[in-house]
Amino acid sequence: MTERKPPGIDSETWADRQIREAAERGEFDALPGMGRPLPDLDQPYDDLWWVRKKMSREGLSYLPPALALRKEAEDALAAARRARSEPEVRRIVAEINERIRAALRMPPPGPPLGLEPFDADEVVRQWREGREEREGQGKPDGRGDGGRRPA
């Protein structure tokens, strides 16, 4: 369809002729979805339908910046609980706190942030308690070997 519309011809007539001639040449015969109904015709109109479809096909998701930071904060606390050492816990908390402080200084668009920096000492205290509980599980005599003695 490299031909330009000639002057003096109605645009609709010219476009309709281009489509008809392409169909007669069979240029539409091998299109994906040929002969099938158009999907989502019964759905309400969405201006960003193509963006949502593309993201779905690519396995992508999007959260507004404030919600994404809330999710990162949850993930950071979970990572801190799994940390192997106190310095690692403090590093994780310091990193997420810096991101939270930056967002508080310059609030991101979207819903309210609803976060405040975490108390590193409190997170460390919870990490210690969790570590003690994990170490104490399955070890009835407190020796750490589950009650078994070496042979």
PDB file of C-alpha atoms in Angstrom:
ATOM      1  CA  MET A   1       0.000   0.000   0.000  1.00  0.00           C
ATOM      2  CA  THR A   2       2.677   2.452  -1.041  1.00  0.00           C
ATOM      3  CA  GLU A   3       0.396   4.244  -3.451  1.00  0.00           C
ATOM      4  CA  ARG A   4      -0.598   7.739  -2.378  1.00  0.00           C
ATOM      5  CA  LYS A   5      -4.161   8.969  -2.520  1.00  0.00           C
ATOM      6  CA  PRO A   6      -4.677  10.846  -5.756  1.00  0.00           C
ATOM      7  CA  PRO A   7      -6.001  14.379  -5.423  1.00  0.00           C
ATOM      8  CA  GLY A   8      -9.692  14.816  -6.003  1.00  0.00           C
ATOM      9  CA  ILE A   9     -10.679  11.312  -4.784  1.00  0.00           C
ATOM     10  CA  ASP A  10     -12.629  10.928  -1.569  1.00  0.00           C
ATOM     11  CA  SER A  11     -10.404   9.470   1.213  1.00  0.00           C
ATOM     12  CA  GLU A  12     -12.918   6.842   2.259  1.00  0.00           C
ATOM     13  CA  THR A  13     -13.413   5.667  -1.287  1.00  0.00           C
ATOM     14  CA  TRP A  14      -9.664   5.480  -1.867  1.00  0.00           C
ATOM     15  CA  ALA A  15      -9.038   3.557   1.398  1.00  0.00           C
ATOM     16  CA  ASP A  16     -11.899   1.156   0.675  1.00  0.00           C
ATOM     17  CA  ARG A  17     -10.492   0.504  -2.813  1.00  0.00           C
ATOM     18  CA  GLN A  18      -7.013  -0.206  -1.382  1.00  0.00           C
ATOM     19  CA  ILE A  19      -8.451  -2.710   1.102  1.00  0.00           C
ATOM     20  CA  ARG A  20     -10.641  -4.401  -1.539  1.00  0.00           C
ATOM     21  CA  GLU A  21      -7.745  -4.747  -3.977  1.00  0.00           C
ATOM     22  CA  ALA A  22      -5.446  -6.189  -1.276  1.00  0.00           C
ATOM     23  CA  ALA A  23      -8.159  -8.688  -0.291  1.00  0.00           C
ATOM     24  CA  GLU A  24      -8.584  -9.677  -3.953  1.00  0.00           C
ATOM     25  CA  ARG A  25      -4.835 -10.287  -4.213  1.00  0.00           C
ATOM     26  CA  GLY A  26      -5.112 -12.547  -1.115  1.00  0.00           C
ATOM     27  CA  GLU A  27      -2.890 -10.401   1.102  1.00  0.00           C
ATOM     28  CA  PHE A  28      -5.143 -10.986   4.115  1.00  0.00           C
ATOM     29  CA  ASP A  29      -5.570 -14.745   3.677  1.00  0.00           C
ATOM     30  CA  ALA A  30      -2.725 -15.902   5.939  1.00  0.00           C
ATOM     31  CA  LEU A  31      -3.247 -13.499   8.835  1.00  0.00           C
ATOM     32  CA  PRO A  32      -3.263 -15.027  12.350  1.00  0.00           C
ATOM     33  CA  GLY A  33      -6.787 -15.480  13.634  1.00  0.00           C
ATOM     34  CA  MET A  34      -8.287 -15.666  10.147  1.00  0.00           C
ATOM     35  CA  GLY A  35     -11.842 -17.016  10.331  1.00  0.00           C
ATOM     36  CA  ARG A  36     -12.049 -16.740  14.122  1.00  0.00           C
ATOM     37  CA  PRO A  37     -14.138 -14.185  16.053  1.00  0.00           C
ATOM     38  CA  LEU A  38     -12.350 -11.159  17.430  1.00  0.00           C
ATOM     39  CA  PRO A  39     -11.419 -11.742  21.082  1.00  0.00           C
ATOM     40  CA  ASP A  40     -12.825  -9.618  23.917  1.00  0.00           C
ATOM     41  CA  LEU A  41     -15.552  -7.964  21.827  1.00  0.00           C
ATOM     42  CA  ASP A  42     -17.926  -8.300  24.787  1.00  0.00           C
ATOM     43  CA  GLN A  43     -15.487  -6.540  27.179  1.00  0.00           C
ATOM     44  CA  PRO A  44     -15.805  -2.830  28.041  1.00  0.00           C
ATOM     45  CA  TYR A  45     -13.492  -0.572  26.049  1.00  0.00           C
ATOM     46  CA  ASP A  46     -10.044  -0.009  27.559  1.00  0.00           C
ATOM     47  CA  ASP A  47      -7.689   2.608  26.077  1.00  0.00           C
ATOM     48  CA  LEU A  48      -4.659   0.587  27.168  1.00  0.00           C
ATOM     49  CA  TRP A  49      -5.895  -2.811  26.027  1.00  0.00           C
ATOM     50  CA  TRP A  50      -2.863  -3.398  23.812  1.00  0.00           C
ATOM     51  CA  VAL A  51      -0.428  -2.501  26.623  1.00  0.00           C
ATOM     52  CA  ARG A  52      -2.132  -4.918  29.002  1.00  0.00           C
ATOM     53  CA  LYS A  53      -2.132  -7.701  26.358  1.00  0.00           C
ATOM     54  CA  LYS A  54       1.568  -7.132  25.574  1.00  0.00           C
ATOM     55  CA  MET A  55       2.498  -7.177  29.275  1.00  0.00           C
ATOM     56  CA  SER A  56       0.489 -10.363  29.750  1.00  0.00           C
ATOM     57  CA  ARG A  57       2.161 -12.062  26.779  1.00  0.00           C
ATOM     58  CA  GLU A  58       5.604 -11.016  28.031  1.00  0.00           C
ATOM     59  CA  GLY A  59       4.868 -12.051  31.635  1.00  0.00           C
ATOM     60  CA  LEU A  60       5.339  -8.499  32.926  1.00  0.00           C
ATOM     61  CA  SER A  61       3.500  -6.644  35.652  1.00  0.00           C
ATOM     62  CA  TYR A  62       3.392  -3.055  36.808  1.00  0.00           C
ATOM     63  CA  LEU A  63       2.724  -1.473  40.157  1.00  0.00           C
ATOM     64  CA  PRO A  64       2.555   2.266  40.808  1.00  0.00           C
ATOM     65  CA  PRO A  65       5.840   3.425  42.400  1.00  0.00           C
ATOM     66  CA  ALA A  66       4.374   3.742  45.911  1.00  0.00           C
ATOM     67  CA  LEU A  67       2.941   0.219  45.833  1.00  0.00           C
ATOM     68  CA  ALA A  68       6.151  -1.156  44.313  1.00  0.00           C
ATOM     69  CA  LEU A  69       8.134   0.362  47.208  1.00  0.00           C
ATOM     70  CA  ARG A  70       5.725  -1.169  49.734  1.00  0.00           C
ATOM     71  CA  LYS A  71       6.310  -4.552  48.091  1.00  0.00           C
ATOM     72  CA  GLU A  72      10.084  -3.990  48.166  1.00  0.00           C
ATOM     73  CA  ALA A  73       9.846  -3.143  51.873  1.00  0.00           C
ATOM     74  CA  GLU A  74       7.959  -6.384  52.570  1.00  0.00           C
ATOM     75  CA  ASP A  75      10.518  -8.331  50.574  1.00  0.00           C
ATOM     76  CA  ALA A  76      13.374  -6.595  52.416  1.00  0.00           C
ATOM     77  CA  LEU A  77      11.935  -7.549  55.819  1.00  0.00           C
ATOM     78  CA  ALA A  78      11.543 -11.149  54.661  1.00  0.00           C
ATOM     79  CA  ALA A  79      15.153 -11.128  53.425  1.00  0.00           C
ATOM     80  CA  ALA A  80      16.306  -9.675  56.742  1.00  0.00           C
ATOM     81  CA  ARG A  81      14.560 -12.521  58.597  1.00  0.00           C
ATOM     82  CA  ARG A  82      16.456 -15.043  56.439  1.00  0.00           C
ATOM     83  CA  ALA A  83      19.813 -13.244  56.737  1.00  0.00           C
ATOM     84  CA  ARG A  84      22.800 -15.214  58.007  1.00  0.00           C
ATOM     85  CA  SER A  85      24.347 -12.469  60.142  1.00  0.00           C
ATOM     86  CA  GLU A  86      23.490  -9.294  61.998  1.00  0.00           C
ATOM     87  CA  PRO A  87      25.583  -7.099  59.646  1.00  0.00           C
ATOM     88  CA  GLU A  88      23.606  -8.510  56.722  1.00  0.00           C
ATOM     89  CA  VAL A  89      20.323  -7.659  58.493  1.00  0.00           C
ATOM     90  CA  ARG A  90      21.533  -4.111  59.132  1.00  0.00           C
ATOM     91  CA  ARG A  91      22.673  -3.710  55.506  1.00  0.00           C
ATOM     92  CA  ILE A  92      19.274  -4.843  54.174  1.00  0.00           C
ATOM     93  CA  VAL A  93      17.428  -2.488  56.533  1.00  0.00           C
ATOM     94  CA  ALA A  94      19.744   0.437  55.694  1.00  0.00           C
ATOM     95  CA  GLU A  95      19.185  -0.056  51.954  1.00  0.00           C
ATOM     96  CA  ILE A  96      15.394  -0.151  52.157  1.00  0.00           C
ATOM     97  CA  ASN A  97      15.354   2.714  54.658  1.00  0.00           C
ATOM     98  CA  GLU A  98      17.296   4.894  52.217  1.00  0.00           C
ATOM     99  CA  ARG A  99      14.739   4.152  49.492  1.00  0.00           C
ATOM    100  CA  ILE A 100      11.866   4.912  51.887  1.00  0.00           C
ATOM    101  CA  ARG A 101      13.483   8.198  52.978  1.00  0.00           C
ATOM    102  CA  ALA A 102      13.985   9.214  49.349  1.00  0.00           C
ATOM    103  CA  ALA A 103      10.315   8.501  48.627  1.00  0.00           C
ATOM    104  CA  LEU A 104       9.265  10.505  51.681  1.00  0.00           C
ATOM    105  CA  ARG A 105      11.377  13.461  50.523  1.00  0.00           C
ATOM    106  CA  MET A 106       9.926  13.289  47.003  1.00  0.00           C
ATOM    107  CA  PRO A 107       6.608  11.385  47.131  1.00  0.00           C
ATOM    108  CA  PRO A 108       6.016   9.198  44.072  1.00  0.00           C
ATOM    109  CA  PRO A 109       2.838   9.547  42.016  1.00  0.00           C
ATOM    110  CA  GLY A 110      -0.073   7.303  42.817  1.00  0.00           C
ATOM    111  CA  PRO A 111      -1.479   6.163  46.136  1.00  0.00           C
ATOM    112  CA  PRO A 112       0.031   7.391  49.413  1.00  0.00           C
ATOM    113  CA  LEU A 113       3.261   5.671  50.401  1.00  0.00           C
ATOM    114  CA  GLY A 114       2.153   4.697  53.923  1.00  0.00           C
ATOM    115  CA  LEU A 115       5.691   3.727  54.986  1.00  0.00           C
ATOM    116  CA  GLU A 116       8.240   4.967  57.466  1.00  0.00           C
ATOM    117  CA  PRO A 117      11.853   3.846  57.814  1.00  0.00           C
ATOM    118  CA  PHE A 118      12.285   0.668  59.826  1.00  0.00           C
ATOM    119  CA  ASP A 119      13.969   0.619  63.237  1.00  0.00           C
ATOM    120  CA  ALA A 120      17.123  -1.390  62.525  1.00  0.00           C
ATOM    121  CA  ASP A 121      17.543  -2.400  66.172  1.00  0.00           C
ATOM    122  CA  GLU A 122      13.983  -3.745  66.285  1.00  0.00           C
ATOM    123  CA  VAL A 123      14.472  -5.719  63.060  1.00  0.00           C
ATOM    124  CA  VAL A 124      17.723  -7.163  64.468  1.00  0.00           C
ATOM    125  CA  ARG A 125      15.910  -8.110  67.693  1.00  0.00           C
ATOM    126  CA  GLN A 126      13.205  -9.916  65.692  1.00  0.00           C
ATOM    127  CA  TRP A 127      15.887 -11.604  63.566  1.00  0.00           C
ATOM    128  CA  ARG A 128      17.625 -12.886  66.728  1.00  0.00           C
ATOM    129  CA  GLU A 129      14.351 -14.221  68.141  1.00  0.00           C
ATOM    130  CA  GLY A 130      13.529 -15.943  64.861  1.00  0.00           C
ATOM    131  CA  ARG A 131      17.001 -17.449  64.656  1.00  0.00           C
ATOM    132  CA  GLU A 132      16.744 -18.789  68.198  1.00  0.00           C
ATOM    133  CA  GLU A 133      13.349 -20.344  67.417  1.00  0.00           C
ATOM    134  CA  ARG A 134      14.678 -21.959  64.221  1.00  0.00           C
ATOM    135  CA  GLU A 135      17.732 -23.306  66.005  1.00  0.00           C
ATOM    136  CA  GLY A 136      15.603 -24.679  68.839  1.00  0.00           C
ATOM    137  CA  GLN A 137      13.159 -26.561  66.566  1.00  0.00           C
ATOM    138  CA  GLY A 138      13.670 -30.307  66.320  1.00  0.00           C
ATOM    139  CA  LYS A 139      16.276 -30.303  69.064  1.00  0.00           C
ATOM    140  CA  PRO A 140      14.504 -31.594  72.161  1.00  0.00           C
ATOM    141  CA  ASP A 141      17.573 -31.747  74.402  1.00  0.00           C
ATOM    142  CA  GLY A 142      18.961 -28.390  73.246  1.00  0.00           C
ATOM    143  CA  ARG A 143      22.216 -29.918  71.971  1.00  0.00           C
ATOM    144  CA  GLY A 144      21.447 -29.093  68.347  1.00  0.00           C
ATOM    145  CA  ASP A 145      21.657 -32.706  67.124  1.00  0.00           C
ATOM    146  CA  GLY A 146      17.973 -33.619  67.475  1.00  0.00           C
ATOM    147  CA  GLY A 147      18.654 -35.867  70.500  1.00  0.00           C
ATOM    148  CA  ARG A 148      20.964 -38.164  68.597  1.00  0.00           C
ATOM    149  CA  ARG A 149      24.370 -39.039  69.983  1.00  0.00           C
ATOM    150  CA  PRO A 150      27.308 -39.731  67.702  1.00  0.00           C
ATOM    151  CA  ALA A 151      27.975 -43.444  67.198  1.00  0.00           C
TER     152      ALA A 151
END
